[in-house]
Amino acid sequence: MGDIIKYILDMGAAVFLPIVMILIALGVKMKFKKAVVCGLTLGIAFTGMNVVLGFMFQSISPAATAFVNSTGIKLTTIDVGWAPVAAIAWAWPYALIIFPIQIGINVVMLALGWTNCLNVDMWNVWGKILTATLVAAITGSIVLAFIAAAIQVVLELKNADIVQKSVADLSKIHNITCPHVMNLEGVVLAPISKLLDQIPGVNKINLDSDKLKEKIGIFGENSVMGFIVGVLIAGIGQCSLKVILQTGVEIATALVLFPLVANLFLESLGPIAEAAGDYMKKRYKGREFCIGIDWSVMGGRSELWVTSILLVPVELILAIVLAKFGINSVLPLAAIINVAATVPALIITGGNIFKMFIMGVITTPIYLIVSSEFAPVLTNLAEVQHTLTIPQGQLLTYYGIEGPEFRWILTHAANVINGEFWGIGLLICFMGLFFWYVKFMKKKDIQMELKEQKD
């Protein structure tokens, strides 16, 4: 049975999630033809998003590598991205047990009214497995690994409720949300947003894509912004004129294609989410339900990609600076388009590029330091499991590790078994900040509602 489940999951989100969504659509009495079309469209949307994201990475990667090489700094830890790290997580002997843990917690919390999110994004269960794998490797305790995964499941579902209105507003799809661990970054970003709102002048700057177009005309168009940013990054990498211009056109292409692909999520998820919401409301009067799905539903927001690309030179410069201080060994590469940082910033700010960029600058060192610390553990796991082959003298990691603060705190809190009592203190502080974050987001939702009524 475990082999069958793993086989299906190995097909990837583009195959697995459409199957799940078709079954849900049929379960809520949607017509067979419409359910199948919506499900296939979702698969196409995921595939399209990954194709464009991969294309953009291939455009930026040579310039990024050239820039780092020109500094003469040697970074010994290679950022391999999420896929190889997911393979390491799946190789954990107890990986499939996380499935009933996630499903069981979700069912119980729905029944008790502790969440309104039905998380169908089972493919991303690997995020919980990764946390459990790290805890097991660091503490040597399988029980603590399961407890850590369960804590993550609970917080993801609670956070899914918290960000639901923002996700729906950004994606333009009602009755959906995003129960992804990356969005727990909001707990850290909310205080930063609050602080920025207290700074005179800074609190008046609100640059989303529409306002950019109003203020700077043609330079606010996705194609022109993409070209300019691509040219700047390739220029920083000291590339040839030919490569600089090619990079500019390729990044412009990606920024134009992202919103087109994102429309497919609207076409596929919109009808299913509406049908599921109506179905649940009939059976549980007075309750509002939503479907939990991957972050890609917000991929049509150009603010997400403009900020991610603008942060590329920042990531490279900070990687070099922190390496000189001995607290970073990572060369950001496979995850250099760090959506794990920009998606939660998009949710917190509502798409304010200026604030998103500042948040990215502040949190980039966290991603570098945490991914550096996890590198020896992940490398050892890959070697023991024979998952990946690592060149002698090098380490591997995942620079864009989602929710780095949460994962780092949780693993150290679990390591109380080995005497790291301070980790428990940090976890208590994180939970205290989480409750403040809940109030922050509720206030944000009220402001959104007042704005909608005014408009």
CSV table of C-alpha atoms in Angstrom, one decimal:
chain,number,residue,atom,x,y,z
A,1,MET,CA,0.0,0.0,0.0
A,2,GLY,CA,2.8,2.4,0.9
A,3,ASP,CA,4.6,1.7,-2.4
A,4,ILE,CA,1.3,2.5,-4.3
A,5,ILE,CA,0.9,5.8,-2.4
A,6,LYS,CA,4.5,6.8,-3.0
A,7,TYR,CA,4.2,5.8,-6.7
A,8,ILE,CA,1.3,8.2,-7.1
A,9,LEU,CA,3.0,11.0,-5.2
A,10,ASP,CA,6.1,10.6,-7.3
A,11,MET,CA,4.1,11.6,-10.3
A,12,GLY,CA,4.2,15.2,-8.9
A,13,ALA,CA,1.6,17.9,-8.1
A,14,ALA,CA,0.7,18.2,-11.8
A,15,VAL,CA,-0.7,14.7,-11.8
A,16,PHE,CA,-1.6,14.0,-8.2
A,17,LEU,CA,-3.6,17.1,-7.3
A,18,PRO,CA,-5.8,17.0,-10.4
A,19,ILE,CA,-6.8,13.4,-9.5
A,20,VAL,CA,-7.6,14.6,-6.0
A,21,MET,CA,-9.6,17.6,-7.2
A,22,ILE,CA,-11.6,15.6,-9.7
A,23,LEU,CA,-12.6,13.2,-6.9
A,24,ILE,CA,-13.6,16.1,-4.7
A,25,ALA,CA,-15.5,17.7,-7.6
A,26,LEU,CA,-17.5,14.5,-8.2
A,27,GLY,CA,-18.0,14.2,-4.4
A,28,VAL,CA,-19.7,17.6,-4.2
A,29,LYS,CA,-22.0,16.7,-7.2
A,30,MET,CA,-20.2,18.5,-10.0
A,31,LYS,CA,-21.0,17.1,-13.4
A,32,PHE,CA,-18.4,14.6,-14.7
A,33,LYS,CA,-17.4,16.5,-17.8
A,34,LYS,CA,-16.8,19.7,-15.9
A,35,ALA,CA,-15.0,18.0,-13.1
A,36,VAL,CA,-12.6,16.3,-15.5
A,37,VAL,CA,-12.0,19.5,-17.5
A,38,CYS,CA,-11.3,21.5,-14.3
A,39,GLY,CA,-8.9,18.8,-13.0
A,40,LEU,CA,-7.0,18.6,-16.2
A,41,THR,CA,-6.8,22.4,-16.4
A,42,LEU,CA,-5.3,22.4,-12.9
A,43,GLY,CA,-2.6,19.9,-14.1
A,44,ILE,CA,-1.9,22.2,-17.0
A,45,ALA,CA,-1.6,25.2,-14.7
A,46,PHE,CA,0.9,23.5,-12.4
A,47,THR,CA,2.9,22.3,-15.4
A,48,GLY,CA,2.9,25.7,-17.0
A,49,MET,CA,3.9,27.4,-13.8
A,50,ASN,CA,6.9,25.0,-13.3
A,51,VAL,CA,7.9,25.4,-17.0
A,52,VAL,CA,8.0,29.2,-16.8
A,53,LEU,CA,9.7,29.2,-13.4
A,54,GLY,CA,12.3,26.8,-14.7
A,55,PHE,CA,12.8,28.9,-17.7
A,56,MET,CA,13.3,32.0,-15.6
A,57,PHE,CA,15.8,30.2,-13.3
A,58,GLN,CA,17.8,29.0,-16.4
A,59,SER,CA,18.0,32.6,-17.5
A,60,ILE,CA,19.2,34.0,-14.2
A,61,SER,CA,21.5,31.2,-13.1
A,62,PRO,CA,24.4,31.8,-15.4
A,63,ALA,CA,24.6,35.5,-14.5
A,64,ALA,CA,24.3,34.7,-10.8
A,65,THR,CA,27.1,32.1,-11.0
A,66,ALA,CA,29.3,34.5,-13.0
A,67,PHE,CA,28.8,37.2,-10.4
A,68,VAL,CA,29.9,35.0,-7.5
A,69,ASN,CA,32.9,33.6,-9.4
A,70,SER,CA,34.0,37.2,-10.1
A,71,THR,CA,34.4,37.8,-6.4
A,72,GLY,CA,36.8,34.9,-5.8
A,73,ILE,CA,34.7,33.8,-2.8
A,74,LYS,CA,34.3,30.0,-2.6
A,75,LEU,CA,31.0,28.8,-1.2
A,76,THR,CA,31.2,25.1,-0.4
A,77,THR,CA,27.5,24.4,0.1
A,78,ILE,CA,25.4,23.9,-3.0
A,79,ASP,CA,21.8,24.9,-3.1
A,80,VAL,CA,20.1,22.0,-4.8
A,81,GLY,CA,16.6,23.3,-4.6
A,82,TRP,CA,13.4,21.5,-3.2
A,83,ALA,CA,13.3,18.4,-5.4
A,84,PRO,CA,16.5,16.6,-4.2
A,85,VAL,CA,15.7,17.6,-0.6
A,86,ALA,CA,12.1,16.2,-1.1
A,87,ALA,CA,13.8,13.0,-2.2
A,88,ILE,CA,15.8,12.9,1.0
A,89,ALA,CA,12.6,13.4,3.0
A,90,TRP,CA,10.7,10.6,1.2
A,91,ALA,CA,13.6,8.3,1.8
A,92,TRP,CA,13.0,8.5,5.6
A,93,PRO,CA,11.7,5.1,6.6
A,94,TYR,CA,8.7,6.5,8.4
A,95,ALA,CA,7.7,9.1,5.8
A,96,LEU,CA,4.3,7.6,4.9
A,97,ILE,CA,3.1,7.7,8.5
A,98,ILE,CA,2.9,11.5,8.2
A,99,PHE,CA,-0.1,11.0,5.8
A,100,PRO,CA,-2.5,9.7,8.4
A,101,ILE,CA,-1.2,12.2,10.9
A,102,GLN,CA,-2.0,15.1,8.5
A,103,ILE,CA,-5.4,13.7,7.4
A,104,GLY,CA,-6.4,12.8,10.9
A,105,ILE,CA,-5.5,16.2,12.4
A,106,ASN,CA,-7.4,17.9,9.6
A,107,VAL,CA,-10.5,15.8,10.0
A,108,VAL,CA,-10.6,16.3,13.8
A,109,MET,CA,-10.0,20.1,13.5
A,110,LEU,CA,-12.7,20.4,10.9
A,111,ALA,CA,-15.2,18.4,13.1
A,112,LEU,CA,-14.4,20.5,16.2
A,113,GLY,CA,-14.6,23.8,14.3
A,114,TRP,CA,-10.9,24.6,14.9
A,115,THR,CA,-10.3,25.2,11.2
A,116,ASN,CA,-12.4,25.8,8.1
A,117,CYS,CA,-9.7,24.5,5.8
A,118,LEU,CA,-9.9,21.2,4.0
A,119,ASN,CA,-6.3,20.7,2.9
A,120,VAL,CA,-6.2,18.8,-0.4
A,121,ASP,CA,-2.6,19.7,-1.1
A,122,MET,CA,-1.5,16.2,0.0
A,123,TRP,CA,1.5,16.4,-2.4
A,124,ASN,CA,3.1,19.0,-0.1
A,125,VAL,CA,3.0,16.6,2.8
A,126,TRP,CA,6.7,16.2,2.0
A,127,GLY,CA,7.2,19.5,3.9
A,128,LYS,CA,6.0,17.9,7.1
A,129,ILE,CA,8.1,14.8,6.4
A,130,LEU,CA,11.2,17.1,5.9
A,131,THR,CA,10.7,18.6,9.3
A,132,ALA,CA,10.2,15.2,10.9
A,133,THR,CA,13.3,13.9,9.1
A,134,LEU,CA,15.4,16.8,10.4
A,135,VAL,CA,14.1,16.4,14.0
A,136,ALA,CA,14.8,12.6,13.9
A,137,ALA,CA,18.3,13.1,12.5
A,138,ILE,CA,19.2,15.8,15.1
A,139,THR,CA,17.5,14.3,18.2
A,140,GLY,CA,17.5,10.6,17.4
A,141,SER,CA,13.9,10.4,18.5
A,142,ILE,CA,11.1,9.2,16.1
A,143,VAL,CA,8.4,10.2,18.6
A,144,LEU,CA,9.6,13.8,18.7
A,145,ALA,CA,9.8,13.7,14.9
A,146,PHE,CA,6.1,12.8,14.7
A,147,ILE,CA,5.2,15.4,17.3
A,148,ALA,CA,7.1,18.1,15.4
A,149,ALA,CA,5.2,17.1,12.2
A,150,ALA,CA,1.9,17.3,14.0
A,151,ILE,CA,2.7,20.8,15.4
A,152,GLN,CA,3.4,21.9,11.9
A,153,VAL,CA,0.2,20.5,10.5
A,154,VAL,CA,-1.8,22.3,13.2
A,155,LEU,CA,-0.1,25.6,12.6
A,156,GLU,CA,-0.4,25.3,8.9
A,157,LEU,CA,-4.2,24.8,9.1
A,158,LYS,CA,-4.7,27.6,11.6
A,159,ASN,CA,-2.6,29.9,9.4
A,160,ALA,CA,-4.7,28.8,6.4
A,161,ASP,CA,-7.7,30.3,8.1
A,162,ILE,CA,-5.8,33.4,9.0
A,163,VAL,CA,-4.6,34.2,5.4
A,164,GLN,CA,-7.7,32.9,3.6
A,165,LYS,CA,-9.2,36.4,2.8
A,166,SER,CA,-5.8,37.6,1.6
A,167,VAL,CA,-5.2,34.6,-0.6
A,168,ALA,CA,-8.7,34.8,-2.1
A,169,ASP,CA,-8.2,38.5,-2.8
A,170,LEU,CA,-4.8,38.0,-4.4
A,171,SER,CA,-5.8,35.0,-6.5
A,172,LYS,CA,-9.3,36.2,-7.2
A,173,ILE,CA,-10.6,32.7,-6.3
A,174,HIS,CA,-13.1,32.5,-3.5
A,175,ASN,CA,-13.3,29.6,-1.0
A,176,ILE,CA,-9.6,28.7,-1.3
A,177,THR,CA,-6.6,29.3,0.9
A,178,CYS,CA,-2.9,28.2,1.2
A,179,PRO,CA,-1.9,25.9,4.1
A,180,HIS,CA,1.7,25.9,3.1
A,181,VAL,CA,4.5,26.1,5.7
A,182,MET,CA,6.1,29.0,3.9
A,183,ASN,CA,3.3,31.2,5.0
A,184,LEU,CA,4.3,30.8,8.7
A,185,GLU,CA,7.0,33.3,7.7
A,186,GLY,CA,4.1,35.8,8.1
A,187,VAL,CA,4.7,35.5,11.9
A,188,VAL,CA,8.0,37.2,11.4
A,189,LEU,CA,7.0,39.5,8.5
A,190,ALA,CA,4.0,41.0,10.3
A,191,PRO,CA,6.1,42.9,12.9
A,192,ILE,CA,8.4,44.1,10.1
A,193,SER,CA,5.3,45.4,8.3
A,194,LYS,CA,4.1,47.1,11.5
A,195,LEU,CA,7.5,48.7,12.0
A,196,LEU,CA,7.5,50.0,8.4
A,197,ASP,CA,4.1,51.6,8.9
A,198,GLN,CA,5.5,53.6,11.8
A,199,ILE,CA,8.3,55.2,9.7
A,200,PRO,CA,7.2,58.6,8.2
A,201,GLY,CA,7.5,58.7,4.4
A,202,VAL,CA,8.0,54.9,4.2
A,203,ASN,CA,4.4,54.3,5.4
A,204,LYS,CA,3.1,56.4,2.4
A,205,ILE,CA,4.8,54.2,-0.2
A,206,ASN,CA,2.4,51.6,-1.7
A,207,LEU,CA,3.7,50.3,-5.0
A,208,ASP,CA,1.7,47.4,-6.4
A,209,SER,CA,1.9,46.6,-10.2
A,210,ASP,CA,-1.2,48.7,-11.0
A,211,LYS,CA,0.2,51.8,-9.2
A,212,LEU,CA,3.6,51.3,-10.8
A,213,LYS,CA,1.9,51.5,-14.2
A,214,GLU,CA,0.1,54.7,-13.2
A,215,LYS,CA,3.3,56.3,-11.9
A,216,ILE,CA,5.9,55.2,-14.4
A,217,GLY,CA,3.8,54.4,-17.5
A,218,ILE,CA,5.5,52.0,-19.9
A,219,PHE,CA,8.2,51.1,-17.3
A,220,GLY,CA,5.5,49.6,-15.1
A,221,GLU,CA,4.5,47.0,-17.8
A,222,ASN,CA,5.5,43.5,-17.0
A,223,SER,CA,7.5,43.1,-20.2
A,224,VAL,CA,9.5,46.3,-19.7
A,225,MET,CA,10.1,45.7,-16.0
A,226,GLY,CA,11.2,42.2,-16.7
A,227,PHE,CA,13.6,43.3,-19.4
A,228,ILE,CA,15.2,46.1,-17.3
A,229,VAL,CA,15.6,43.8,-14.2
A,230,GLY,CA,17.1,41.0,-16.4
A,231,VAL,CA,19.5,43.4,-18.0
A,232,LEU,CA,20.6,44.7,-14.6
A,233,ILE,CA,21.2,41.2,-13.1
A,234,ALA,CA,23.2,40.1,-16.2
A,235,GLY,CA,25.1,43.3,-16.1
A,236,ILE,CA,26.0,42.8,-12.4
A,237,GLY,CA,27.2,39.3,-13.4
A,238,GLN,CA,29.6,41.0,-15.9
A,239,CYS,CA,28.1,39.0,-18.8
A,240,SER,CA,28.6,39.9,-22.5
A,241,LEU,CA,26.3,42.3,-24.2
A,242,LYS,CA,24.7,39.4,-26.0
A,243,VAL,CA,23.9,37.5,-22.8
A,244,ILE,CA,22.7,40.7,-21.1
A,245,LEU,CA,20.2,41.4,-23.8
A,246,GLN,CA,19.1,37.7,-24.0
A,247,THR,CA,18.6,37.6,-20.2
A,248,GLY,CA,16.5,40.8,-20.4
A,249,VAL,CA,14.2,39.3,-23.1
A,250,GLU,CA,13.9,36.0,-21.3
A,251,ILE,CA,13.0,37.5,-17.9
A,252,ALA,CA,10.5,39.8,-19.7
A,253,THR,CA,9.0,36.7,-21.3
A,254,ALA,CA,8.6,35.0,-18.0
A,255,LEU,CA,6.9,38.0,-16.4
A,256,VAL,CA,4.4,38.2,-19.2
A,257,LEU,CA,3.7,34.4,-19.1
A,258,PHE,CA,3.1,34.1,-15.4
A,259,PRO,CA,-0.2,35.9,-15.3
A,260,LEU,CA,-1.4,33.9,-18.3
A,261,VAL,CA,-0.6,30.6,-16.6
A,262,ALA,CA,-2.2,31.9,-13.4
A,263,ASN,CA,-5.5,32.4,-15.2
A,264,LEU,CA,-5.6,28.6,-15.6
A,265,PHE,CA,-5.7,28.2,-11.8
A,266,LEU,CA,-8.8,30.5,-11.8
A,267,GLU,CA,-10.5,28.5,-14.5
A,268,SER,CA,-9.8,25.2,-12.8
A,269,LEU,CA,-10.1,25.9,-9.1
A,270,GLY,CA,-12.9,28.6,-9.2
A,271,PRO,CA,-15.8,26.2,-10.1
A,272,ILE,CA,-14.6,23.4,-7.8
A,273,ALA,CA,-14.1,25.7,-4.8
A,274,GLU,CA,-17.5,27.3,-5.3
A,275,ALA,CA,-19.2,23.9,-5.6
A,276,ALA,CA,-17.4,22.5,-2.6
A,277,GLY,CA,-18.2,25.6,-0.5
A,278,ASP,CA,-21.9,25.3,-1.4
A,279,TYR,CA,-22.0,21.6,-0.7
A,280,MET,CA,-20.4,22.0,2.8
A,281,LYS,CA,-22.6,25.0,3.7
A,282,LYS,CA,-25.8,22.9,3.1
A,283,ARG,CA,-24.5,20.3,5.5
A,284,TYR,CA,-23.0,22.6,8.1
A,285,LYS,CA,-25.1,25.7,8.3
A,286,GLY,CA,-23.3,28.8,9.6
A,287,ARG,CA,-19.9,27.4,8.7
A,288,GLU,CA,-17.6,28.8,6.0
A,289,PHE,CA,-15.3,26.2,4.4
A,290,CYS,CA,-12.4,26.6,2.0
A,291,ILE,CA,-10.1,24.3,0.1
A,292,GLY,CA,-6.4,24.4,0.9
A,293,ILE,CA,-4.2,24.5,-2.2
A,294,ASP,CA,-0.6,25.2,-3.2
A,295,TRP,CA,0.9,28.8,-3.3
A,296,SER,CA,0.9,28.7,-7.1
A,297,VAL,CA,-2.7,30.1,-7.2
A,298,MET,CA,-1.1,33.4,-6.5
A,299,GLY,CA,1.5,33.1,-9.3
A,300,GLY,CA,-0.3,35.6,-11.5
A,301,ARG,CA,0.7,38.5,-9.3
A,302,SER,CA,3.6,40.2,-11.0
A,303,GLU,CA,4.6,41.8,-7.7
A,304,LEU,CA,5.7,38.3,-6.6
A,305,TRP,CA,8.1,37.8,-9.5
A,306,VAL,CA,9.4,41.4,-9.7
A,307,THR,CA,10.4,41.3,-6.0
A,308,SER,CA,11.9,37.8,-6.4
A,309,ILE,CA,14.1,38.9,-9.3
A,310,LEU,CA,15.1,42.2,-7.6
A,311,LEU,CA,16.2,40.1,-4.6
A,312,VAL,CA,18.6,38.0,-6.7
A,313,PRO,CA,21.6,40.4,-6.4
A,314,VAL,CA,20.8,41.0,-2.8
A,315,GLU,CA,20.9,37.3,-2.1
A,316,LEU,CA,24.3,37.0,-3.8
A,317,ILE,CA,25.9,40.0,-2.1
A,318,LEU,CA,24.7,38.9,1.3
A,319,ALA,CA,25.9,35.3,0.7
A,320,ILE,CA,29.4,36.7,0.0
A,321,VAL,CA,29.3,39.1,3.0
A,322,LEU,CA,28.0,36.5,5.5
A,323,ALA,CA,30.6,34.0,4.2
A,324,LYS,CA,33.3,36.4,5.2
A,325,PHE,CA,31.9,36.5,8.7
A,326,GLY,CA,31.8,32.7,8.7
A,327,ILE,CA,28.0,32.3,9.1
A,328,ASN,CA,27.2,31.3,5.5
A,329,SER,CA,28.5,28.7,3.2
A,330,VAL,CA,25.6,28.5,0.7
A,331,LEU,CA,25.7,29.6,-2.9
A,332,PRO,CA,22.0,30.4,-3.6
A,333,LEU,CA,21.3,28.8,-7.0
A,334,ALA,CA,18.5,26.3,-7.5
A,335,ALA,CA,16.2,28.3,-5.2
A,336,ILE,CA,17.6,31.8,-6.0
A,337,ILE,CA,14.1,32.8,-7.1
A,338,ASN,CA,13.0,32.5,-3.5
A,339,VAL,CA,9.2,32.3,-3.5
A,340,ALA,CA,9.4,31.0,0.0
A,341,ALA,CA,10.3,34.6,1.1
A,342,THR,CA,8.1,36.5,-1.4
A,343,VAL,CA,4.8,34.6,-1.2
A,344,PRO,CA,4.3,35.3,2.5
A,345,ALA,CA,5.5,38.9,1.9
A,346,LEU,CA,2.9,39.2,-0.9
A,347,ILE,CA,0.2,38.1,1.6
A,348,ILE,CA,1.2,40.3,4.4
A,349,THR,CA,1.6,43.5,2.3
A,350,GLY,CA,-1.2,42.8,-0.2
A,351,GLY,CA,1.3,43.2,-3.1
A,352,ASN,CA,3.3,46.3,-2.0
A,353,ILE,CA,6.6,45.8,-3.9
A,354,PHE,CA,8.5,48.3,-1.8
A,355,LYS,CA,7.6,46.6,1.5
A,356,MET,CA,8.1,43.1,0.0
A,357,PHE,CA,11.6,44.0,-1.1
A,358,ILE,CA,12.6,45.4,2.3
A,359,MET,CA,11.2,42.3,3.9
A,360,GLY,CA,13.2,40.1,1.5
A,361,VAL,CA,16.4,42.0,2.3
A,362,ILE,CA,15.8,41.5,6.1
A,363,THR,CA,14.9,37.8,5.8
A,364,THR,CA,17.5,36.7,3.2
A,365,PRO,CA,20.3,36.3,5.9
A,366,ILE,CA,17.9,34.0,7.8
A,367,TYR,CA,17.5,31.8,4.8
A,368,LEU,CA,21.3,31.7,4.3
A,369,ILE,CA,22.2,31.0,7.9
A,370,VAL,CA,19.5,28.4,8.5
A,371,SER,CA,20.2,26.5,5.2
A,372,SER,CA,23.9,26.6,6.1
A,373,GLU,CA,23.2,25.1,9.5
A,374,PHE,CA,21.0,22.3,8.0
A,375,ALA,CA,23.5,21.5,5.3
A,376,PRO,CA,25.6,18.9,7.3
A,377,VAL,CA,22.5,17.1,8.4
A,378,LEU,CA,21.0,17.0,4.9
A,379,THR,CA,24.3,16.0,3.3
A,380,ASN,CA,24.7,13.2,5.8
A,381,LEU,CA,21.1,11.9,5.2
A,382,ALA,CA,21.7,12.0,1.4
A,383,GLU,CA,24.9,9.9,1.8
A,384,VAL,CA,23.5,7.4,4.3
A,385,GLN,CA,20.3,6.9,2.2
A,386,HIS,CA,22.3,6.9,-1.1
A,387,THR,CA,19.8,9.5,-2.3
A,388,LEU,CA,22.3,11.8,-4.0
A,389,THR,CA,26.0,11.7,-4.9
A,390,ILE,CA,27.9,14.7,-3.4
A,391,PRO,CA,31.4,15.6,-4.5
A,392,GLN,CA,34.1,15.3,-1.9
A,393,GLY,CA,34.5,18.4,0.2
A,394,GLN,CA,31.1,19.8,-0.6
A,395,LEU,CA,27.7,20.0,1.2
A,396,LEU,CA,24.2,20.3,-0.1
A,397,THR,CA,21.2,22.2,1.2
A,398,TYR,CA,18.0,23.9,0.2
A,399,TYR,CA,18.4,27.7,0.4
A,400,GLY,CA,14.7,28.4,-0.1
A,401,ILE,CA,13.7,26.1,2.8
A,402,GLU,CA,10.2,27.2,3.6
A,403,GLY,CA,9.5,28.7,7.0
A,404,PRO,CA,13.2,28.7,8.0
A,405,GLU,CA,12.6,30.4,11.4
A,406,PHE,CA,9.8,28.0,12.4
A,407,ARG,CA,11.8,24.9,11.3
A,408,TRP,CA,15.0,26.0,13.0
A,409,ILE,CA,13.2,26.8,16.2
A,410,LEU,CA,11.1,23.6,16.2
A,411,THR,CA,14.2,21.4,15.6
A,412,HIS,CA,16.1,23.0,18.4
A,413,ALA,CA,13.0,22.8,20.7
A,414,ALA,CA,12.8,19.1,20.0
A,415,ASN,CA,16.5,18.8,20.8
A,416,VAL,CA,15.6,19.5,24.5
A,417,ILE,CA,16.1,15.7,24.7
A,418,ASN,CA,19.9,16.5,24.3
A,419,GLY,CA,19.9,19.5,26.6
A,420,GLU,CA,19.0,22.4,24.3
A,421,PHE,CA,16.4,23.8,26.7
A,422,TRP,CA,16.7,27.3,25.1
A,423,GLY,CA,14.9,25.9,22.1
A,424,ILE,CA,11.7,25.5,24.2
A,425,GLY,CA,12.0,29.2,25.1
A,426,LEU,CA,12.3,30.2,21.5
A,427,LEU,CA,9.3,28.1,20.6
A,428,ILE,CA,7.2,29.8,23.4
A,429,CYS,CA,8.3,33.2,22.0
A,430,PHE,CA,7.3,32.1,18.5
A,431,MET,CA,3.9,31.0,19.6
A,432,GLY,CA,3.4,34.3,21.5
A,433,LEU,CA,4.3,36.2,18.3
A,434,PHE,CA,1.9,33.9,16.4
A,435,PHE,CA,-1.0,35.1,18.6
A,436,TRP,CA,0.0,38.7,18.0
A,437,TYR,CA,0.1,37.9,14.2
A,438,VAL,CA,-3.5,36.6,14.4
A,439,LYS,CA,-4.6,40.0,15.7
A,440,PHE,CA,-2.6,41.7,13.0
A,441,MET,CA,-4.2,39.7,10.2
A,442,LYS,CA,-7.7,40.2,11.6
A,443,LYS,CA,-7.1,43.9,11.6
A,444,LYS,CA,-5.8,43.7,8.0
A,445,ASP,CA,-9.0,41.7,6.9
A,446,ILE,CA,-11.2,44.4,8.4
A,447,GLN,CA,-9.3,47.1,6.5
A,448,MET,CA,-9.7,45.1,3.3
A,449,GLU,CA,-13.4,44.8,3.9
A,450,LEU,CA,-13.8,48.6,4.5
A,451,LYS,CA,-11.8,49.3,1.4
A,452,GLU,CA,-14.0,47.0,-0.7
A,453,GLN,CA,-17.1,48.7,0.7
A,454,LYS,CA,-15.7,52.1,-0.1
A,455,ASP,CA,-14.8,51.0,-3.7
